Tab-separated table of C-alpha atoms and ligand atoms in Angstrom:
chain	number	residue	atom	x	y	z
A	1	UNK	CA	31.750	-12.041	-23.372
A	2	UNK	CA	29.189	-10.530	-20.939
A	3	UNK	CA	29.315	-11.589	-17.289
A	4	UNK	CA	27.408	-14.738	-16.300
A	5	UNK	CA	26.607	-13.138	-12.928
A	6	UNK	CA	26.378	-9.385	-13.603
A	7	UNK	CA	24.755	-8.715	-10.219
A	8	UNK	CA	27.801	-10.029	-8.324
A	9	UNK	CA	30.607	-7.454	-8.090
A	10	UNK	CA	34.224	-8.228	-7.294
A	11	UNK	CA	34.138	-8.788	-3.540
A	12	UNK	CA	36.508	-6.568	-1.577
A	13	UNK	CA	37.701	-6.666	2.026
A	14	UNK	CA	35.972	-3.828	3.863
A	15	UNK	CA	36.637	-4.818	7.474
A	16	UNK	CA	34.473	-5.616	10.503
A	17	UNK	CA	32.648	-2.287	10.381
A	18	UNK	CA	31.178	-2.817	6.915
A	19	UNK	CA	27.457	-3.466	6.674
A	20	UNK	CA	27.442	-4.222	2.957
A	21	UNK	CA	26.336	-7.803	2.395
A	22	UNK	CA	28.622	-8.361	-0.608
A	23	UNK	CA	31.915	-7.497	1.116
A	24	UNK	CA	34.410	-9.377	3.288
A	25	UNK	CA	34.377	-8.324	6.928
A	26	UNK	CA	37.099	-10.690	8.156
A	27	UNK	CA	38.663	-12.424	5.178
A	28	UNK	CA	41.568	-10.292	4.052
A	29	UNK	CA	43.617	-12.507	1.696
A	30	UNK	CA	46.850	-10.569	2.238
A	31	UNK	CA	46.640	-10.345	6.045
A	32	UNK	CA	49.422	-12.205	7.843
A	33	UNK	CA	48.371	-14.781	10.429
A	34	UNK	CA	51.080	-16.898	12.021
A	35	UNK	CA	53.683	-16.144	9.383
A	36	UNK	CA	51.411	-16.895	6.442
A	37	UNK	CA	48.786	-14.893	4.613
A	38	UNK	CA	45.145	-15.779	5.130
A	39	UNK	CA	45.029	-16.865	1.489
A	40	UNK	CA	47.899	-19.320	2.088
A	41	UNK	CA	46.433	-20.567	5.346
A	42	UNK	CA	42.918	-21.131	4.096
A	43	UNK	CA	43.072	-22.380	0.457
A	44	UNK	CA	39.339	-22.071	-0.210
A	45	UNK	CA	37.585	-24.003	-2.937
A	46	UNK	CA	34.193	-23.757	-4.584
A	47	UNK	CA	32.148	-26.963	-4.958
A	48	UNK	CA	30.968	-27.069	-8.562
A	49	UNK	CA	28.019	-29.385	-7.874
A	50	UNK	CA	26.439	-27.136	-5.275
A	51	UNK	CA	27.326	-23.710	-6.635
A	52	UNK	CA	26.774	-24.327	-10.332
A	53	UNK	CA	24.430	-27.317	-10.430
A	54	UNK	CA	22.158	-27.384	-7.365
A	55	UNK	CA	18.608	-26.465	-8.265
A	56	UNK	CA	17.063	-26.153	-4.815
A	57	UNK	CA	15.049	-29.372	-5.153
A	58	UNK	CA	13.974	-31.237	-2.015
A	59	UNK	CA	11.704	-34.279	-1.608
A	60	UNK	CA	8.740	-31.943	-1.199
A	61	UNK	CA	9.416	-29.270	-3.769
A	62	UNK	CA	10.651	-28.275	-7.175
A	63	UNK	CA	13.635	-26.207	-8.212
A	64	UNK	CA	13.902	-22.703	-6.778
A	65	UNK	CA	17.375	-21.492	-7.766
A	66	UNK	CA	17.384	-18.506	-10.123
A	67	UNK	CA	20.314	-19.182	-12.415
A	68	UNK	CA	21.160	-17.562	-15.766
A	69	UNK	CA	21.285	-20.935	-17.599
A	70	UNK	CA	17.772	-21.973	-16.502
A	71	UNK	CA	16.325	-20.707	-19.785
A	72	UNK	CA	18.790	-22.620	-22.007
A	73	UNK	CA	17.439	-25.805	-23.579
A	74	UNK	CA	20.741	-27.116	-24.992
A	75	UNK	CA	22.467	-28.901	-22.087
A	76	UNK	CA	25.935	-28.303	-23.521
A	77	UNK	CA	25.276	-24.600	-23.935
A	78	UNK	CA	24.260	-24.552	-20.271
A	79	UNK	CA	27.396	-26.546	-19.356
A	80	UNK	CA	29.619	-24.012	-21.107
A	81	UNK	CA	27.880	-21.139	-19.361
A	82	UNK	CA	28.268	-22.854	-15.982
A	83	UNK	CA	31.999	-23.343	-16.536
A	84	UNK	CA	32.419	-19.675	-17.402
A	85	UNK	CA	30.309	-18.913	-14.339
A	86	UNK	CA	32.585	-21.047	-12.134
A	87	UNK	CA	35.656	-19.088	-13.168
A	88	UNK	CA	33.843	-15.782	-12.815
A	89	UNK	CA	32.523	-16.609	-9.336
A	90	UNK	CA	35.856	-17.869	-8.021
A	91	UNK	CA	37.656	-14.804	-9.369
A	92	UNK	CA	35.094	-12.344	-7.995
A	93	UNK	CA	35.225	-14.061	-4.592
A	94	UNK	CA	39.040	-14.531	-4.559
A	95	UNK	CA	38.541	-18.291	-4.209
A	96	UNK	CA	41.661	-19.948	-5.650
A	97	UNK	CA	40.225	-23.407	-6.403
A	98	UNK	CA	37.200	-25.399	-7.442
A	99	UNK	CA	36.319	-29.095	-7.058
A	100	UNK	CA	34.138	-31.036	-9.476
A	101	UNK	CA	32.570	-34.383	-10.366
A	102	UNK	CA	32.811	-35.455	-14.004
A	103	UNK	CA	29.044	-35.184	-14.402
A	104	UNK	CA	28.867	-31.687	-12.875
A	105	UNK	CA	30.852	-30.146	-15.692
A	106	UNK	CA	29.366	-32.080	-18.629
A	107	UNK	CA	26.015	-33.870	-18.705
A	108	UNK	CA	25.989	-37.591	-19.443
A	109	UNK	CA	25.042	-38.508	-23.037
A	110	UNK	CA	23.557	-41.736	-24.431
A	111	UNK	CA	26.894	-43.521	-24.769
A	112	UNK	CA	30.127	-43.459	-22.791
A	113	UNK	CA	32.000	-42.424	-25.935
A	114	UNK	CA	29.726	-39.422	-26.492
A	115	UNK	CA	29.839	-38.517	-22.777
A	116	UNK	CA	33.639	-38.497	-22.874
A	117	UNK	CA	33.578	-36.270	-25.959
A	118	UNK	CA	31.407	-33.808	-24.064
A	119	UNK	CA	33.859	-33.893	-21.171
A	120	UNK	CA	36.750	-33.199	-23.530
A	121	UNK	CA	34.961	-30.171	-24.899
A	122	UNK	CA	34.283	-28.671	-21.468
A	123	UNK	CA	37.778	-29.499	-20.209
A	124	UNK	CA	39.213	-27.671	-23.214
A	125	UNK	CA	37.066	-24.656	-22.311
A	126	UNK	CA	38.302	-24.798	-18.682
A	127	UNK	CA	41.908	-24.955	-19.865
A	128	UNK	CA	41.298	-21.984	-22.104
A	129	UNK	CA	39.829	-20.020	-19.166
A	130	UNK	CA	42.819	-20.967	-16.988
A	131	UNK	CA	45.117	-19.157	-19.394
A	132	UNK	CA	43.889	-15.814	-18.091
A	133	UNK	CA	42.495	-16.863	-14.691
A	134	UNK	CA	44.252	-17.716	-11.431
A	135	UNK	CA	41.566	-20.326	-10.627
A	136	UNK	CA	42.861	-23.899	-10.299
A	137	UNK	CA	41.454	-27.359	-9.516
A	138	UNK	CA	41.748	-28.570	-5.911
A	139	UNK	CA	40.332	-31.989	-6.728
A	140	UNK	CA	38.350	-33.917	-9.246
A	141	UNK	CA	36.123	-36.928	-8.692
A	142	UNK	CA	33.639	-39.153	-10.496
A	143	UNK	CA	29.921	-39.241	-9.832
A	144	UNK	CA	29.290	-42.950	-9.260
A	145	UNK	CA	25.943	-42.570	-7.530
A	146	UNK	CA	23.407	-40.674	-9.638
A	147	UNK	CA	22.813	-42.966	-12.589
A	148	UNK	CA	20.400	-45.926	-12.162
A	149	UNK	CA	23.223	-48.309	-13.188
A	150	UNK	CA	24.712	-47.596	-9.739
A	151	UNK	CA	21.530	-48.359	-7.804
A	152	UNK	CA	23.341	-51.221	-6.016
A	153	UNK	CA	26.682	-49.420	-5.808
A	154	UNK	CA	29.579	-48.953	-8.215
A	155	UNK	CA	32.810	-50.623	-7.051
A	156	UNK	CA	30.660	-52.638	-4.603
A	157	UNK	CA	27.877	-53.523	-7.021
A	158	UNK	CA	26.848	-57.160	-7.448
A	159	UNK	CA	27.125	-56.411	-11.189
A	160	UNK	CA	30.617	-56.713	-12.733
A	161	UNK	CA	29.369	-54.557	-15.635
A	162	UNK	CA	28.518	-51.738	-13.234
A	163	UNK	CA	31.996	-52.168	-11.685
A	164	UNK	CA	33.526	-51.946	-15.173
A	165	UNK	CA	31.541	-48.857	-16.086
A	166	UNK	CA	32.630	-47.199	-12.845
A	167	UNK	CA	36.242	-48.073	-13.640
A	168	UNK	CA	35.900	-46.500	-17.081
A	169	UNK	CA	34.434	-43.390	-15.479
A	170	UNK	CA	37.196	-43.029	-12.898
A	171	UNK	CA	39.816	-43.654	-15.608
A	172	UNK	CA	38.478	-40.701	-17.563
A	173	UNK	CA	38.044	-38.583	-14.415
A	174	UNK	CA	41.699	-39.183	-13.513
A	175	UNK	CA	42.751	-38.178	-17.016
A	176	UNK	CA	40.821	-34.922	-16.953
A	177	UNK	CA	41.840	-34.100	-13.386
A	178	UNK	CA	45.440	-34.465	-14.534
A	179	UNK	CA	44.725	-32.431	-17.670
A	180	UNK	CA	43.375	-29.613	-15.486
A	181	UNK	CA	46.316	-29.767	-13.088
A	182	UNK	CA	44.217	-31.023	-10.159
A	183	UNK	CA	46.152	-31.191	-6.886
A	184	UNK	CA	44.165	-34.140	-5.486
A	185	UNK	CA	41.635	-36.785	-6.473
A	186	UNK	CA	38.724	-37.711	-4.175
A	187	UNK	CA	36.847	-40.966	-3.678
A	188	UNK	CA	33.637	-40.458	-1.802
A	189	UNK	CA	31.834	-43.801	-1.563
A	190	UNK	CA	28.564	-42.611	-3.135
A	191	UNK	CA	26.577	-45.837	-2.944
A	192	UNK	CA	29.348	-48.078	-1.653
A	193	UNK	CA	27.486	-49.594	1.259
A	194	UNK	CA	24.300	-51.526	1.847
A	195	UNK	CA	20.637	-51.265	2.766
A	196	UNK	CA	20.359	-54.727	4.312
A	197	UNK	CA	22.779	-57.554	5.048
A	198	UNK	CA	20.053	-59.991	3.964
A	199	UNK	CA	21.089	-59.351	0.348
A	200	UNK	CA	24.711	-58.254	0.830
A	201	UNK	CA	28.029	-60.101	0.695
A	202	UNK	CA	29.914	-57.501	2.708
A	203	UNK	CA	33.238	-59.340	2.476
A	204	UNK	CA	33.177	-59.517	-1.326
A	205	UNK	CA	32.004	-55.911	-1.641
A	206	UNK	CA	34.768	-54.539	0.558
A	207	UNK	CA	37.383	-56.585	-1.271
A	208	UNK	CA	36.098	-55.258	-4.580
A	209	UNK	CA	36.236	-51.704	-3.284
A	210	UNK	CA	39.899	-52.240	-2.388
A	211	UNK	CA	40.569	-53.785	-5.835
A	212	UNK	CA	38.976	-50.788	-7.461
A	213	UNK	CA	41.067	-48.310	-5.475
A	214	UNK	CA	44.248	-50.257	-6.222
A	215	UNK	CA	43.501	-50.179	-9.952
A	216	UNK	CA	42.878	-46.436	-9.734
A	217	UNK	CA	46.281	-45.932	-8.098
A	218	UNK	CA	47.932	-48.109	-10.741
A	219	UNK	CA	46.328	-46.137	-13.533
A	220	UNK	CA	47.329	-42.836	-11.948
A	221	UNK	CA	50.934	-44.082	-11.898
A	222	UNK	CA	50.627	-45.177	-15.500
A	223	UNK	CA	49.520	-41.732	-16.729
A	224	UNK	CA	51.796	-39.836	-14.355
A	225	UNK	CA	49.078	-38.257	-12.235
A	226	UNK	CA	50.827	-37.404	-8.983
A	227	UNK	CA	47.948	-35.706	-7.136
A	228	UNK	CA	47.123	-36.898	-3.620
A	229	UNK	CA	44.410	-39.590	-3.422
A	230	UNK	CA	41.779	-38.889	-0.782
A	231	UNK	CA	38.930	-40.912	0.695
A	232	UNK	CA	35.966	-38.998	2.070
A	233	UNK	CA	34.287	-40.771	4.995
A	234	UNK	CA	30.530	-40.664	5.516
A	235	UNK	CA	28.530	-43.067	7.697
A	236	UNK	CA	25.169	-43.128	5.930
A	237	UNK	CA	23.189	-41.496	3.120
A	238	UNK	CA	22.529	-42.544	0.468
A	239	UNK	CA	22.938	-46.095	1.801
A	240	UNK	CA	21.976	-47.030	5.341
A	241	UNK	CA	25.532	-48.121	6.046
A	242	UNK	CA	28.396	-46.659	4.012
A	243	UNK	CA	31.614	-48.716	4.148
A	244	UNK	CA	33.775	-45.588	4.570
A	245	UNK	CA	31.861	-44.668	7.706
A	246	UNK	CA	34.377	-42.485	9.532
A	247	UNK	CA	38.077	-41.622	9.701
A	248	UNK	CA	38.993	-44.628	11.837
A	249	UNK	CA	37.022	-47.070	9.655
A	250	UNK	CA	38.698	-45.690	6.527
A	251	UNK	CA	42.104	-45.964	8.146
A	252	UNK	CA	41.473	-49.599	9.131
A	253	UNK	CA	40.298	-50.330	5.573
A	254	UNK	CA	43.417	-48.755	4.056
A	255	UNK	CA	45.663	-50.726	6.416
A	256	UNK	CA	43.776	-53.980	5.823
A	257	UNK	CA	44.250	-53.748	2.057
A	258	UNK	CA	47.739	-52.235	1.935
A	259	UNK	CA	46.585	-48.863	0.591
A	260	UNK	CA	47.647	-46.668	3.497
A	261	UNK	CA	50.707	-45.124	1.869
A	262	UNK	CA	48.708	-43.918	-1.124
A	263	UNK	CA	45.568	-42.394	0.436
A	264	UNK	CA	44.777	-39.654	2.882
A	265	UNK	CA	41.363	-38.432	4.032
A	266	UNK	CA	39.067	-35.641	2.913
A	267	UNK	CA	37.034	-34.913	6.046
A	268	UNK	CA	33.630	-33.229	5.946
A	269	UNK	CA	32.078	-31.541	8.954
A	270	UNK	CA	28.508	-32.645	8.219
A	271	UNK	CA	29.667	-36.243	7.759
A	272	UNK	CA	31.371	-36.161	11.154
A	273	UNK	CA	28.058	-35.016	12.649
A	274	UNK	CA	26.224	-37.897	10.952
A	275	UNK	CA	28.849	-40.319	12.290
A	276	UNK	CA	28.164	-39.111	15.828
A	277	UNK	CA	31.556	-37.449	16.082
A	278	UNK	CA	32.679	-33.868	16.334
A	279	UNK	CA	34.658	-32.623	13.337
A	280	UNK	CA	37.527	-32.062	15.755
A	281	UNK	CA	37.505	-35.766	16.572
A	282	UNK	CA	37.754	-36.734	12.904
A	283	UNK	CA	40.535	-34.217	12.269
A	284	UNK	CA	42.437	-35.268	15.363
A	285	UNK	CA	42.234	-38.944	14.420
A	286	UNK	CA	43.516	-38.199	10.911
A	287	UNK	CA	46.286	-35.900	12.089
A	288	UNK	CA	47.444	-38.392	14.733
A	289	UNK	CA	47.845	-40.944	11.928
A	290	UNK	CA	49.358	-38.627	9.316
A	291	UNK	CA	46.396	-38.976	6.959
A	292	UNK	CA	44.767	-35.551	7.145
A	293	UNK	CA	44.562	-34.503	3.500
A	294	UNK	CA	41.771	-32.015	2.889
A	295	UNK	CA	38.512	-30.677	4.318
A	296	UNK	CA	34.974	-30.332	2.989
A	297	UNK	CA	34.088	-27.196	4.926
A	298	UNK	CA	30.381	-27.132	5.676
A	299	UNK	CA	28.093	-27.763	8.602
A	300	UNK	CA	24.996	-29.795	9.306
A	301	UNK	CA	22.081	-29.199	11.593
A	302	UNK	CA	22.315	-30.904	14.966
A	303	UNK	CA	18.544	-31.453	14.899
A	304	UNK	CA	18.421	-33.131	11.490
A	305	UNK	CA	19.820	-36.558	10.749
A	306	UNK	CA	20.911	-35.874	7.190
A	307	UNK	CA	23.577	-34.159	5.140
A	308	UNK	CA	22.151	-30.657	4.839
A	309	UNK	CA	25.472	-29.267	3.526
A	310	UNK	CA	25.082	-25.765	4.955
A	311	UNK	CA	27.705	-23.078	4.680
A	312	UNK	CA	30.025	-23.100	7.711
A	313	UNK	CA	29.130	-20.201	10.001
A	314	UNK	CA	29.621	-21.739	13.439
A	315	UNK	CA	32.690	-19.934	14.836
A	316	UNK	CA	33.211	-22.481	17.587
A	317	UNK	CA	33.590	-25.181	14.940
A	318	UNK	CA	35.678	-23.152	12.463
A	319	UNK	CA	38.063	-22.288	15.309
A	320	UNK	CA	38.552	-25.899	16.379
A	321	UNK	CA	38.855	-27.039	12.756
A	322	UNK	CA	41.584	-24.473	12.133
A	323	UNK	CA	43.253	-25.373	15.438
A	324	UNK	CA	43.637	-28.992	14.294
A	325	UNK	CA	44.765	-27.899	10.822
A	326	UNK	CA	47.406	-25.543	12.256
A	327	UNK	CA	48.578	-28.329	14.565
A	328	UNK	CA	48.864	-30.486	11.455
A	329	UNK	CA	51.134	-27.898	9.853
A	330	UNK	CA	48.464	-27.091	7.245
A	331	UNK	CA	46.797	-29.320	4.703
A	332	UNK	CA	49.581	-29.726	2.148
A	333	UNK	CA	47.978	-30.020	-1.273
A	334	UNK	CA	44.510	-29.997	0.313
A	335	UNK	CA	42.246	-27.067	1.067
A	336	UNK	CA	38.911	-25.953	2.449
A	337	UNK	CA	36.265	-26.944	-0.055
A	338	UNK	CA	32.836	-25.405	0.506
A	339	UNK	CA	30.827	-28.578	0.011
A	340	UNK	CA	27.792	-26.462	0.852
A	341	UNK	CA	24.747	-25.001	-0.790
A	342	UNK	CA	22.548	-22.022	-0.019
A	343	UNK	CA	19.211	-23.010	1.531
A	344	UNK	CA	16.289	-23.623	-0.812
A	345	UNK	CA	14.861	-20.267	0.159
A	346	UNK	CA	18.114	-18.463	-0.639
A	347	UNK	CA	17.469	-18.706	-4.367
A	348	UNK	CA	18.961	-15.454	-5.662
A	349	UNK	CA	22.320	-15.372	-7.387
A	350	UNK	CA	23.464	-12.825	-4.782
A	351	UNK	CA	22.757	-15.416	-2.066
A	352	UNK	CA	25.393	-17.636	-3.661
A	353	UNK	CA	27.997	-14.924	-3.188
A	354	UNK	CA	26.753	-14.030	0.302
A	355	UNK	CA	26.932	-17.684	1.361
A	356	UNK	CA	30.564	-17.994	0.303
A	357	UNK	CA	31.406	-14.697	1.983
A	358	UNK	CA	29.807	-15.969	5.201
A	359	UNK	CA	31.874	-19.156	5.026
A	360	UNK	CA	35.103	-17.335	4.232
A	361	UNK	CA	34.630	-14.737	6.967
A	362	UNK	CA	33.817	-17.503	9.461
A	363	UNK	CA	36.983	-19.403	8.571
A	364	UNK	CA	39.061	-16.224	8.673
A	365	UNK	CA	37.851	-15.714	12.249
A	366	UNK	CA	38.487	-19.365	12.992
A	367	UNK	CA	42.037	-19.081	11.686
A	368	UNK	CA	42.802	-15.960	13.709
A	369	UNK	CA	41.345	-17.396	16.901
A	370	UNK	CA	43.130	-20.722	16.423
A	371	UNK	CA	46.463	-19.026	15.770
A	372	UNK	CA	46.085	-16.968	18.968
A	373	UNK	CA	45.160	-20.082	20.914
A	374	UNK	CA	48.199	-21.827	19.568
A	375	UNK	CA	50.551	-18.890	20.217
A	376	UNK	CA	49.313	-18.473	23.776
A	377	UNK	CA	49.663	-22.150	24.646
A	378	UNK	CA	46.379	-21.757	26.526
A	379	UNK	CA	45.290	-25.297	25.630
A	380	UNK	CA	48.714	-26.852	25.102
A	381	UNK	CA	49.984	-26.060	28.578
A	382	UNK	CA	47.198	-27.729	30.578
A	383	UNK	CA	47.281	-30.671	28.157
A	384	UNK	CA	51.008	-31.189	28.650
A	385	UNK	CA	50.523	-30.893	32.389
A	386	UNK	CA	47.737	-33.487	32.399
A	387	UNK	CA	50.031	-36.087	30.884
A	388	UNK	CA	53.291	-34.914	32.493
A	389	UNK	CA	53.484	-38.038	34.684
A	390	UNK	CA	54.140	-40.106	31.553
A	391	UNK	CA	57.435	-38.311	31.064
A	392	UNK	CA	59.237	-39.619	34.148
A	393	UNK	CA	59.198	-42.312	36.836
A	394	UNK	CA	56.635	-45.077	36.484
A	395	UNK	CA	54.987	-43.443	33.434
A	396	UNK	CA	58.243	-43.251	31.475
A	397	UNK	CA	59.107	-46.789	32.473
A	398	UNK	CA	55.737	-48.125	31.153
A	399	UNK	CA	56.130	-46.188	27.921
A	400	UNK	CA	59.601	-47.541	27.283
A	401	UNK	CA	58.289	-51.111	27.519
A	402	UNK	CA	60.242	-51.993	30.657
A	403	UNK	CA	57.215	-52.969	32.746
A	404	UNK	CA	55.036	-56.099	32.839
A	405	UNK	CA	51.817	-57.030	34.688
A	406	UNK	CA	54.036	-58.640	37.357
A	407	UNK	CA	56.162	-55.539	37.931
A	408	UNK	CA	53.081	-53.311	37.818
A	409	UNK	CA	51.343	-55.431	40.434
A	410	UNK	CA	54.391	-54.959	42.610
A	411	UNK	CA	54.258	-51.215	42.006
A	412	UNK	CA	50.537	-51.100	42.857
A	413	UNK	CA	51.117	-53.049	46.072
A	414	UNK	CA	53.970	-50.759	47.084
A	415	UNK	CA	52.166	-47.455	46.590
A	416	UNK	CA	48.457	-46.536	46.145
A	417	UNK	CA	47.648	-44.254	43.117
A	418	UNK	CA	48.372	-40.583	43.697
A	419	UNK	CA	45.364	-38.282	44.110
A	420	UNK	CA	43.820	-37.648	40.643
A	421	UNK	CA	43.893	-34.169	39.151
A	422	UNK	CA	40.669	-32.539	37.914
A	423	UNK	CA	39.868	-32.742	34.183
A	424	UNK	CA	38.855	-29.031	34.335
A	425	UNK	CA	36.526	-29.290	31.328
A	426	UNK	CA	34.423	-26.215	32.098
A	427	UNK	CA	37.467	-24.099	32.834
A	428	UNK	CA	38.985	-25.115	29.497
A	429	UNK	CA	35.740	-24.366	27.646
A	430	UNK	CA	35.753	-20.933	29.201
A	431	UNK	CA	39.351	-20.375	28.075
A	432	UNK	CA	38.415	-21.351	24.529
A	433	UNK	CA	35.494	-18.905	24.582
A	434	UNK	CA	37.908	-16.068	25.404
A	435	UNK	CA	39.569	-16.611	22.011
A	436	UNK	CA	36.450	-16.668	19.824
B	501	XLS	C1	28.333	-36.140	-0.340
B	501	XLS	C2	29.741	-35.823	-0.476
B	501	XLS	C3	30.146	-35.414	-1.880
B	501	XLS	C4	31.636	-35.495	-2.038
B	501	XLS	C5	32.090	-35.561	-3.441
B	501	XLS	O1	27.803	-36.232	0.743
B	501	XLS	O2	30.081	-34.840	0.439
B	501	XLS	O3	29.670	-34.147	-2.168
B	501	XLS	O4	32.271	-34.443	-1.393
B	501	XLS	O5	31.614	-36.652	-4.128
B	502	NI	NI1	31.863	-33.797	0.517
B	503	NI	NI1	28.394	-34.443	2.089
């Protein structure tokens, strides 16, 4: 079988001095960082929908992406070529995983039965390719947002038939994710939200979303799929208000409906930006609550209010992301999924490889910087010092539950607060910069 992407060579590590665009400058899979190899510490994944399916369309312009299947008129022939292309790309780039939606790998047919048959055919091809390839599935998911039947949502649709169709889709997606050995399963709330409360029963919709997730967990148990369930927060787009708006909202939702022991979060940098948070905030919240599961590694544009899904090249961000992940002891079964696409103007096949290389090199630098930061204690020490007063005396007494408003009033009357220490923000930012 000839290569799908003959112009992309196997990408080698050439080191920081290399000026060849299709080579790693920082990502050296075998290099040890903090007792683990970079490959173990980073667990990269390719996003099927962006890398194999995105056409470069925007609201003002047509497709630009030059892809070898553009000339094929049979959609299943194109689907087979894309799957072979996914394995080839991941192998050439040393990316160990890919993530997919059901509809990315096989196009929807006229009936659900026929669509599922198409899926079976492509899944069989993927399994065949896995026999000789190291590439594995990080997570699967179902596309519950593209088809017009989901115009008002899927699990939160006013239509029970749409809810049922979505259930059937997730049932099949769970089966094929299991079939492909997927390590996780993601729920991103595609159109689970609203445009206006004038036509929305928010209480019913949220309850239905919880029902849907509970049924998914029950079915996973039934078929013996033990992958980690993940919810991916996003505050808006496509709906004005998405129910899973950020890490804290998702956590509250999981607690409210008794789902917290079954789900963790898949956090995406661009979604954090849209939510008005830093990615570090989202990661910290999840790690503090033991629900950090996986990461969609991309970046947005601070000047644009939408999900531009750019490849992650901001070293400041990759460093802080890796710092939180290291503090979390890694991501377990999760990984760093490049939920990112080359810009519309980066339409060559080589750009696809260059974009992944840029992301991988940026995360390699982030990992190294974060590990050094951690080893040095440069941030840990001042942090511990800032809160040291909570370890003894009045602080320890409050924390142990021994104090009341009465006793604290007495303490306040007896002694005025000690002089406050400085927060030292600029000094800390300068320390961080020394590690980049
Ligand atoms: C869209 C989401 C989506 C999920 C998977 O904004 O990021 O790509 O990751 O459905
Ligand atoms: Ni995503
Ligand atoms: Ni996104």
